[in-house]
PDB file of N, CA and C in Angstrom:
ATOM      1  N   MET A   1     195.310  91.113 143.076  1.00 67.00           N
ATOM      2  CA  MET A   1     193.835  91.486 142.685  1.00 67.00           C
ATOM      3  C   MET A   1     192.976  90.984 143.763  1.00 67.00           C
ATOM      4  N   GLY A   2     192.164  91.670 144.167  1.00 82.00           N
ATOM      5  CA  GLY A   2     191.004  91.621 145.239  1.00 82.00           C
ATOM      6  C   GLY A   2     190.209  90.514 144.833  1.00 82.00           C
ATOM      7  N   ASP A   3     189.202  90.210 145.707  1.00 89.00           N
ATOM      8  CA  ASP A   3     188.144  89.185 145.515  1.00 89.00           C
ATOM      9  C   ASP A   3     187.173  89.880 144.803  1.00 89.00           C
ATOM     10  N   GLN A   4     186.492  89.100 143.799  1.00 93.00           N
ATOM     11  CA  GLN A   4     185.267  89.668 143.102  1.00 93.00           C
ATOM     12  C   GLN A   4     184.020  88.601 143.684  1.00 93.00           C
ATOM     13  N   LEU A   5     183.225  89.432 144.339  1.00 94.00           N
ATOM     14  CA  LEU A   5     181.974  88.880 144.794  1.00 94.00           C
ATOM     15  C   LEU A   5     180.889  88.872 143.977  1.00 94.00           C
ATOM     16  N   GLU A   6     179.902  87.955 144.181  1.00 95.00           N
ATOM     17  CA  GLU A   6     178.680  87.749 143.288  1.00 95.00           C
ATOM     18  C   GLU A   6     177.541  88.761 143.828  1.00 95.00           C
ATOM     19  N   ALA A   7     177.785  89.195 145.163  1.00 97.00           N
ATOM     20  CA  ALA A   7     176.412  89.722 145.879  1.00 97.00           C
ATOM     21  C   ALA A   7     176.984  90.352 147.056  1.00 97.00           C
ATOM     22  N   ILE A   8     176.327  91.244 147.574  1.00 98.00           N
ATOM     23  CA  ILE A   8     176.698  91.948 149.009  1.00 98.00           C
ATOM     24  C   ILE A   8     175.976  91.163 149.929  1.00 98.00           C
ATOM     25  N   ASP A   9     176.776  90.782 150.841  1.00 98.00           N
ATOM     26  CA  ASP A   9     175.949  89.756 151.861  1.00 98.00           C
ATOM     27  C   ASP A   9     175.539  90.844 153.048  1.00 98.00           C
ATOM     28  N   ASP A  10     175.078  90.376 154.235  1.00 98.00           N
ATOM     29  CA  ASP A  10     174.715  91.150 155.318  1.00 98.00           C
ATOM     30  C   ASP A  10     176.141  91.857 155.866  1.00 98.00           C
ATOM     31  N   LYS A  11     176.941  90.974 156.116  1.00 97.00           N
ATOM     32  CA  LYS A  11     178.158  91.354 156.815  1.00 97.00           C
ATOM     33  C   LYS A  11     178.916  92.722 156.000  1.00 97.00           C
ATOM     34  N   LEU A  12     178.778  92.419 154.665  1.00 97.00           N
ATOM     35  CA  LEU A  12     179.660  93.365 153.855  1.00 97.00           C
ATOM     36  C   LEU A  12     178.478  94.713 153.819  1.00 97.00           C
ATOM     37  N   ALA A  13     177.379  94.424 153.949  1.00 98.00           N
ATOM     38  CA  ALA A  13     176.279  95.633 153.825  1.00 98.00           C
ATOM     39  C   ALA A  13     176.427  96.476 155.056  1.00 98.00           C
ATOM     40  N   ALA A  14     176.529  95.484 156.369  1.00 97.00           N
ATOM     41  CA  ALA A  14     176.858  96.359 157.539  1.00 97.00           C
ATOM     42  C   ALA A  14     178.217  97.234 157.524  1.00 97.00           C
ATOM     43  N   TRP A  15     179.299  96.588 156.804  1.00 96.00           N
ATOM     44  CA  TRP A  15     180.470  97.392 157.000  1.00 96.00           C
ATOM     45  C   TRP A  15     180.372  98.692 156.048  1.00 96.00           C
ATOM     46  N   MET A  16     179.823  98.395 154.850  1.00 97.00           N
ATOM     47  CA  MET A  16     179.687  99.592 154.012  1.00 97.00           C
ATOM     48  C   MET A  16     178.662 100.873 154.571  1.00 97.00           C
ATOM     49  N   THR A  17     177.633 100.330 155.208  1.00 96.00           N
ATOM     50  CA  THR A  17     176.976 101.292 155.828  1.00 96.00           C
ATOM     51  C   THR A  17     177.591 102.076 156.995  1.00 96.00           C
ATOM     52  N   SER A  18     178.457 101.393 157.620  1.00 94.00           N
ATOM     53  CA  SER A  18     179.280 101.948 158.807  1.00 94.00           C
ATOM     54  C   SER A  18     180.480 102.876 158.598  1.00 94.00           C
ATOM     55  N   GLN A  19     180.695 102.938 157.363  1.00 95.00           N
ATOM     56  CA  GLN A  19     181.740 103.726 157.009  1.00 95.00           C
ATOM     57  C   GLN A  19     181.548 105.232 157.080  1.00 95.00           C
ATOM     58  N   PRO A  20     182.270 106.074 157.479  1.00 94.00           N
ATOM     59  CA  PRO A  20     182.172 107.747 157.470  1.00 94.00           C
ATOM     60  C   PRO A  20     181.780 108.165 156.079  1.00 94.00           C
ATOM     61  N   MET A  21     182.410 107.491 155.152  1.00 94.00           N
ATOM     62  CA  MET A  21     182.680 108.332 153.794  1.00 94.00           C
ATOM     63  C   MET A  21     182.783 107.296 152.771  1.00 94.00           C
ATOM     64  N   PHE A  22     182.391 107.674 151.566  1.00 96.00           N
ATOM     65  CA  PHE A  22     182.506 106.862 150.352  1.00 96.00           C
ATOM     66  C   PHE A  22     182.527 107.710 149.141  1.00 96.00           C
ATOM     67  N   PHE A  23     183.051 107.374 148.078  1.00 96.00           N
ATOM     68  CA  PHE A  23     183.413 107.941 146.985  1.00 96.00           C
ATOM     69  C   PHE A  23     182.574 107.527 145.618  1.00 96.00           C
ATOM     70  N   VAL A  24     182.006 108.590 145.024  1.00 95.00           N
ATOM     71  CA  VAL A  24     181.255 108.292 143.734  1.00 95.00           C
ATOM     72  C   VAL A  24     182.244 108.897 142.597  1.00 95.00           C
ATOM     73  N   SER A  25     182.423 108.003 141.645  1.00 96.00           N
ATOM     74  CA  SER A  25     183.416 108.504 140.258  1.00 96.00           C
ATOM     75  C   SER A  25     182.321 108.241 139.114  1.00 96.00           C
ATOM     76  N   THR A  26     182.598 109.043 138.080  1.00 96.00           N
ATOM     77  CA  THR A  26     182.004 108.954 136.647  1.00 96.00           C
ATOM     78  C   THR A  26     182.946 109.448 135.763  1.00 96.00           C
ATOM     79  N   ALA A  27     182.940 109.293 134.605  1.00 97.00           N
ATOM     80  CA  ALA A  27     183.710 109.430 133.465  1.00 97.00           C
ATOM     81  C   ALA A  27     182.861 109.691 132.151  1.00 97.00           C
ATOM     82  N   PRO A  28     183.263 110.652 131.278  1.00 96.00           N
ATOM     83  CA  PRO A  28     182.531 110.803 129.976  1.00 96.00           C
ATOM     84  C   PRO A  28     183.225 109.797 128.999  1.00 96.00           C
ATOM     85  N   LEU A  29     182.590 109.650 128.073  1.00 96.00           N
ATOM     86  CA  LEU A  29     183.022 108.782 126.912  1.00 96.00           C
ATOM     87  C   LEU A  29     184.312 109.390 126.118  1.00 96.00           C
ATOM     88  N   ASP A  30     184.408 110.667 126.207  1.00 96.00           N
ATOM     89  CA  ASP A  30     185.364 111.428 125.272  1.00 96.00           C
ATOM     90  C   ASP A  30     186.679 110.952 126.008  1.00 96.00           C
ATOM     91  N   PRO A  31     187.570 110.855 125.547  1.00 94.00           N
ATOM     92  CA  PRO A  31     188.991 110.590 126.166  1.00 94.00           C
ATOM     93  C   PRO A  31     189.461 111.923 126.780  1.00 94.00           C
ATOM     94  N   GLN A  32     189.035 112.849 126.120  1.00 96.00           N
ATOM     95  CA  GLN A  32     189.698 114.258 126.746  1.00 96.00           C
ATOM     96  C   GLN A  32     188.931 114.701 127.804  1.00 96.00           C
ATOM     97  N   GLY A  33     187.690 113.941 128.283  1.00 93.00           N
ATOM     98  CA  GLY A  33     187.036 114.509 129.204  1.00 93.00           C
ATOM     99  C   GLY A  33     187.604 114.332 130.669  1.00 93.00           C
ATOM    100  N   LEU A  34     187.106 114.677 131.664  1.00 92.00           N
ATOM    101  CA  LEU A  34     187.716 114.625 133.036  1.00 92.00           C
ATOM    102  C   LEU A  34     186.740 113.676 133.890  1.00 92.00           C
ATOM    103  N   VAL A  35     187.614 112.838 134.368  1.00 94.00           N
ATOM    104  CA  VAL A  35     186.853 112.058 135.638  1.00 94.00           C
ATOM    105  C   VAL A  35     186.383 112.964 136.833  1.00 94.00           C
ATOM    106  N   ASN A  36     185.199 112.579 137.229  1.00 93.00           N
ATOM    107  CA  ASN A  36     184.435 113.296 138.387  1.00 93.00           C
ATOM    108  C   ASN A  36     184.611 112.350 139.461  1.00 93.00           C
ATOM    109  N   CYS A  37     185.212 112.617 140.750  1.00 93.00           N
ATOM    110  CA  CYS A  37     185.231 111.831 141.858  1.00 93.00           C
ATOM    111  C   CYS A  37     184.654 112.646 143.038  1.00 93.00           C
ATOM    112  N   SER A  38     183.684 112.224 143.632  1.00 90.00           N
ATOM    113  CA  SER A  38     183.036 113.060 144.641  1.00 90.00           C
ATOM    114  C   SER A  38     183.132 112.417 145.983  1.00 90.00           C
ATOM    115  N   PRO A  39     183.477 112.867 147.073  1.00 92.00           N
ATOM    116  CA  PRO A  39     183.488 112.230 148.432  1.00 92.00           C
ATOM    117  C   PRO A  39     181.849 112.499 149.009  1.00 92.00           C
ATOM    118  N   LYS A  40     181.617 111.550 149.493  1.00 92.00           N
ATOM    119  CA  LYS A  40     180.069 111.482 150.116  1.00 92.00           C
ATOM    120  C   LYS A  40     180.236 111.230 151.490  1.00 92.00           C
ATOM    121  N   GLY A  41     179.419 111.691 152.397  1.00 85.00           N
ATOM    122  CA  GLY A  41     179.696 111.191 153.767  1.00 85.00           C
ATOM    123  C   GLY A  41     178.539 111.819 154.907  1.00 85.00           C
ATOM    124  N   LEU A  42     177.673 112.163 154.464  1.00 84.00           N
ATOM    125  CA  LEU A  42     176.379 112.328 155.329  1.00 84.00           C
ATOM    126  C   LEU A  42     175.920 111.056 155.940  1.00 84.00           C
ATOM    127  N   ALA A  43     175.797 111.023 157.230  1.00 83.00           N
ATOM    128  CA  ALA A  43     175.009 109.685 157.565  1.00 83.00           C
ATOM    129  C   ALA A  43     173.576 109.373 157.092  1.00 83.00           C
ATOM    130  N   GLY A  44     173.301 108.188 156.591  1.00 87.00           N
ATOM    131  CA  GLY A  44     172.263 107.773 156.242  1.00 87.00           C
ATOM    132  C   GLY A  44     172.096 108.091 154.590  1.00 87.00           C
ATOM    133  N   THR A  45     172.958 108.466 153.920  1.00 90.00           N
ATOM    134  CA  THR A  45     172.859 108.715 152.574  1.00 90.00           C
ATOM    135  C   THR A  45     172.856 107.593 151.694  1.00 90.00           C
ATOM    136  N   PHE A  46     173.751 106.474 152.284  1.00 95.00           N
ATOM    137  CA  PHE A  46     174.054 105.528 151.495  1.00 95.00           C
ATOM    138  C   PHE A  46     173.186 104.189 152.128  1.00 95.00           C
ATOM    139  N   ALA A  47     172.595 103.342 151.076  1.00 97.00           N
ATOM    140  CA  ALA A  47     171.791 102.098 151.650  1.00 97.00           C
ATOM    141  C   ALA A  47     172.011 100.941 150.678  1.00 97.00           C
ATOM    142  N   VAL A  48     172.233  99.766 151.441  1.00 98.00           N
ATOM    143  CA  VAL A  48     172.102  98.377 150.560  1.00 98.00           C
ATOM    144  C   VAL A  48     170.673  98.113 150.308  1.00 98.00           C
ATOM    145  N   LEU A  49     169.917  97.927 149.190  1.00 98.00           N
ATOM    146  CA  LEU A  49     168.659  97.692 149.086  1.00 98.00           C
ATOM    147  C   LEU A  49     168.396  96.230 148.875  1.00 98.00           C
ATOM    148  N   GLY A  50     169.367  95.527 148.474  1.00 98.00           N
ATOM    149  CA  GLY A  50     169.314  94.127 148.096  1.00 98.00           C
ATOM    150  C   GLY A  50     170.843  93.523 147.916  1.00 98.00           C
ATOM    151  N   PRO A  51     170.947  92.135 147.865  1.00 98.00           N
ATOM    152  CA  PRO A  51     172.048  91.582 147.405  1.00 98.00           C
ATOM    153  C   PRO A  51     172.950  92.210 146.011  1.00 98.00           C
ATOM    154  N   LEU A  52     172.213  92.888 145.271  1.00 97.00           N
ATOM    155  CA  LEU A  52     172.646  93.333 143.836  1.00 97.00           C
ATOM    156  C   LEU A  52     172.086  94.929 143.819  1.00 97.00           C
ATOM    157  N   ARG A  53     171.783  95.627 144.709  1.00 98.00           N
ATOM    158  CA  ARG A  53     171.229  96.831 144.551  1.00 98.00           C
ATOM    159  C   ARG A  53     171.489  97.796 145.816  1.00 98.00           C
ATOM    160  N   VAL A  54     171.954  98.928 145.453  1.00 98.00           N
ATOM    161  CA  VAL A  54     172.248  99.866 146.497  1.00 98.00           C
ATOM    162  C   VAL A  54     171.913 101.338 146.007  1.00 98.00           C
ATOM    163  N   ALA A  55     171.689 102.147 146.776  1.00 96.00           N
ATOM    164  CA  ALA A  55     171.158 103.629 146.407  1.00 96.00           C
ATOM    165  C   ALA A  55     172.064 104.710 147.381  1.00 96.00           C
ATOM    166  N   TYR A  56     172.181 105.781 146.900  1.00 92.00           N
ATOM    167  CA  TYR A  56     172.869 106.900 147.762  1.00 92.00           C
ATOM    168  C   TYR A  56     172.000 107.896 147.325  1.00 92.00           C
ATOM    169  N   PHE A  57     171.942 109.024 148.395  1.00 89.00           N
ATOM    170  CA  PHE A  57     171.174 110.156 148.048  1.00 89.00           C
ATOM    171  C   PHE A  57     172.112 111.315 147.775  1.00 89.00           C
ATOM    172  N   ASP A  58     172.045 111.660 146.251  1.00 82.00           N
ATOM    173  CA  ASP A  58     172.919 112.774 145.747  1.00 82.00           C
ATOM    174  C   ASP A  58     172.488 114.080 145.947  1.00 82.00           C
ATOM    175  N   LEU A  59     173.261 114.750 146.918  1.00 76.00           N
ATOM    176  CA  LEU A  59     172.917 116.291 147.315  1.00 76.00           C
ATOM    177  C   LEU A  59     173.609 116.831 145.942  1.00 76.00           C
ATOM    178  N   THR A  60     172.948 118.097 146.101  1.00 67.00           N
ATOM    179  CA  THR A  60     173.513 119.202 145.016  1.00 67.00           C
ATOM    180  C   THR A  60     174.794 119.732 145.403  1.00 67.00           C
ATOM    181  N   GLY A  61     175.760 119.399 144.348  1.00 68.00           N
ATOM    182  CA  GLY A  61     177.005 119.910 144.679  1.00 68.00           C
ATOM    183  C   GLY A  61     177.538 120.919 143.787  1.00 68.00           C
ATOM    184  N   SER A  62     178.697 121.254 143.345  1.00 68.00           N
ATOM    185  CA  SER A  62     179.405 122.266 142.438  1.00 68.00           C
ATOM    186  C   SER A  62     178.843 122.236 140.952  1.00 68.00           C
ATOM    187  N   GLY A  63     178.479 121.072 140.725  1.00 72.00           N
ATOM    188  CA  GLY A  63     177.993 120.899 139.357  1.00 72.00           C
ATOM    189  C   GLY A  63     177.194 119.866 138.857  1.00 72.00           C
ATOM    190  N   ILE A  64     176.958 119.432 137.697  1.00 84.00           N
ATOM    191  CA  ILE A  64     176.082 118.262 137.459  1.00 84.00           C
ATOM    192  C   ILE A  64     177.016 117.286 136.880  1.00 84.00           C
ATOM    193  N   GLU A  65     178.310 117.005 136.812  1.00 87.00           N
ATOM    194  CA  GLU A  65     178.933 116.344 135.969  1.00 87.00           C
ATOM    195  C   GLU A  65     178.472 114.875 136.211  1.00 87.00           C
ATOM    196  N   THR A  66     178.285 114.364 137.349  1.00 88.00           N
ATOM    197  CA  THR A  66     177.600 112.986 137.601  1.00 88.00           C
ATOM    198  C   THR A  66     176.402 112.693 136.928  1.00 88.00           C
ATOM    199  N   ILE A  67     175.523 113.334 137.044  1.00 88.00           N
ATOM    200  CA  ILE A  67     174.213 113.086 136.325  1.00 88.00           C
ATOM    201  C   ILE A  67     174.497 112.847 134.659  1.00 88.00           C
ATOM    202  N   ALA A  68     175.317 113.945 134.287  1.00 91.00           N
ATOM    203  CA  ALA A  68     175.628 114.146 132.943  1.00 91.00           C
ATOM    204  C   ALA A  68     176.467 112.810 132.286  1.00 91.00           C
ATOM    205  N   HIS A  69     177.291 112.370 133.122  1.00 94.00           N
ATOM    206  CA  HIS A  69     177.998 111.345 132.741  1.00 94.00           C
ATOM    207  C   HIS A  69     177.243 110.051 132.637  1.00 94.00           C
ATOM    208  N   LEU A  70     176.448 109.967 133.819  1.00 93.00           N
ATOM    209  CA  LEU A  70     175.426 108.635 133.868  1.00 93.00           C
ATOM    210  C   LEU A  70     174.538 108.801 132.625  1.00 93.00           C
ATOM    211  N   ARG A  71     174.134 109.960 132.326  1.00 94.00           N
ATOM    212  CA  ARG A  71     173.205 109.920 131.247  1.00 94.00           C
ATOM    213  C   ARG A  71     173.636 109.433 130.001  1.00 94.00           C
ATOM    214  N   GLU A  72     175.166 109.923 129.842  1.00 96.00           N
ATOM    215  CA  GLU A  72     176.048 109.738 128.515  1.00 96.00           C
ATOM    216  C   GLU A  72     176.166 108.312 128.519  1.00 96.00           C
ATOM    217  N   ASN A  73     176.713 107.536 129.739  1.00 97.00           N
ATOM    218  CA  ASN A  73     176.953 106.216 129.311  1.00 97.00           C
ATOM    219  C   ASN A  73     176.714 105.213 130.474  1.00 97.00           C
ATOM    220  N   GLY A  74     176.106 105.701 131.462  1.00 96.00           N
ATOM    221  CA  GLY A  74     175.520 104.581 132.735  1.00 96.00           C
ATOM    222  C   GLY A  74     176.711 104.139 133.382  1.00 96.00           C
ATOM    223  N   ARG A  75     177.869 104.633 133.458  1.00 96.00           N
ATOM    224  CA  ARG A  75     179.081 104.045 134.108  1.00 96.00           C
ATOM    225  C   ARG A  75     179.102 104.852 135.249  1.00 96.00           C
ATOM    226  N   MET A  76     179.414 104.209 136.576  1.00 96.00           N
ATOM    227  CA  MET A  76     179.719 104.692 137.835  1.00 96.00           C
ATOM    228  C   MET A  76     180.378 103.907 138.693  1.00 96.00           C
ATOM    229  N   VAL A  77     181.397 104.218 139.577  1.00 97.00           N
ATOM    230  CA  VAL A  77     181.942 103.454 140.405  1.00 97.00           C
ATOM    231  C   VAL A  77     181.676 104.203 141.903  1.00 97.00           C
ATOM    232  N   ILE A  78     181.362 103.172 142.943  1.00 97.00           N
ATOM    233  CA  ILE A  78     181.220 103.671 144.068  1.00 97.00           C
ATOM    234  C   ILE A  78     182.349 102.781 144.855  1.00 97.00           C
ATOM    235  N   MET A  79     183.237 103.829 145.600  1.00 98.00           N
ATOM    236  CA  MET A  79     184.163 103.184 146.451  1.00 98.00           C
ATOM    237  C   MET A  79     184.058 103.314 147.975  1.00 98.00           C
ATOM    238  N   PHE A  80     184.362 102.411 148.824  1.00 97.00           N
ATOM    239  CA  PHE A  80     184.607 102.347 150.110  1.00 97.00           C
ATOM    240  C   PHE A  80     185.853 102.014 150.350  1.00 97.00           C
ATOM    241  N   CYS A  81     186.471 102.647 151.670  1.00 96.00           N
ATOM    242  CA  CYS A  81     187.633 102.343 152.224  1.00 96.00           C
ATOM    243  C   CYS A  81     187.643 102.274 153.659  1.00 96.00           C
ATOM    244  N   ALA A  82     188.186 101.377 154.314  1.00 95.00           N
ATOM    245  CA  ALA A  82     188.361 101.391 155.748  1.00 95.00           C
ATOM    246  C   ALA A  82     189.063 102.624 156.384  1.00 95.00           C
ATOM    247  N   PHE A  83     188.466 103.303 157.207  1.00 91.00           N
ATOM    248  CA  PHE A  83     188.955 104.456 158.043  1.00 91.00           C
ATOM    249  C   PHE A  83     189.771 103.800 159.524  1.00 91.00           C
ATOM    250  N   ASP A  84     189.287 102.870 159.803  1.00 91.00           N
ATOM    251  CA  ASP A  84     189.745 102.243 161.040  1.00 91.00           C
ATOM    252  C   ASP A  84     189.903 100.573 160.836  1.00 91.00           C
ATOM    253  N   GLY A  85     190.642  99.982 161.775  1.00 92.00           N
ATOM    254  CA  GLY A  85     190.732  98.590 161.493  1.00 92.00           C
ATOM    255  C   GLY A  85     191.445  98.182 160.479  1.00 92.00           C
ATOM    256  N   ARG A  86     191.161  96.996 159.971  1.00 92.00           N
ATOM    257  CA  ARG A  86     192.067  96.272 158.893  1.00 92.00           C
ATOM    258  C   ARG A  86     191.836  96.902 157.586  1.00 92.00           C
ATOM    259  N   PRO A  87     193.024  97.046 156.811  1.00 93.00           N
ATOM    260  CA  PRO A  87     192.795  97.888 155.450  1.00 93.00           C
ATOM    261  C   PRO A  87     191.662  97.060 154.613  1.00 93.00           C
ATOM    262  N   ARG A  88     190.805  97.879 153.937  1.00 95.00           N
ATOM    263  CA  ARG A  88     190.106  97.015 153.202  1.00 95.00           C
ATOM    264  C   ARG A  88     189.390  98.139 152.122  1.00 95.00           C
ATOM    265  N   ILE A  89     189.243  97.741 150.686  1.00 95.00           N
ATOM    266  CA  ILE A  89     188.587  98.559 149.835  1.00 95.00           C
ATOM    267  C   ILE A  89     187.570  97.867 149.247  1.00 95.00           C
ATOM    268  N   VAL A  90     186.277  98.342 148.989  1.00 96.00           N
ATOM    269  CA  VAL A  90     185.223  97.802 148.252  1.00 96.00           C
ATOM    270  C   VAL A  90     184.674  98.885 147.186  1.00 96.00           C
ATOM    271  N   ARG A  91     185.002  98.300 145.830  1.00 96.00           N
ATOM    272  CA  ARG A  91     184.177  98.959 144.866  1.00 96.00           C
ATOM    273  C   ARG A  91     183.065  98.310 144.095  1.00 96.00           C
ATOM    274  N   LEU A  92     182.088  99.085 143.828  1.00 96.00           N
ATOM    275  CA  LEU A  92     180.958  98.723 143.392  1.00 96.00           C
ATOM    276  C   LEU A  92     180.626  99.220 141.877  1.00 96.00           C
TER     277      LEU A  92
END
């Protein structure tokens, strides 16, 4: 089990914003529904606004599953993984 952090510090914020890609995942409440996981990667589309707040610019994709799931249940995971250096995974 990894560490659970109370907040995003400056060092973690710098690492997250330096990654070339991150993933956004949502799922409906219906157990028969499908999980939606989308890679995101345009520079400057993710920002740390504070120790407990982040934002990303969601460009239109192939559908509207992400916003539909969020409106239904408000659940989302944003995941970062290291593409170079030491292995690291951060989930928000």
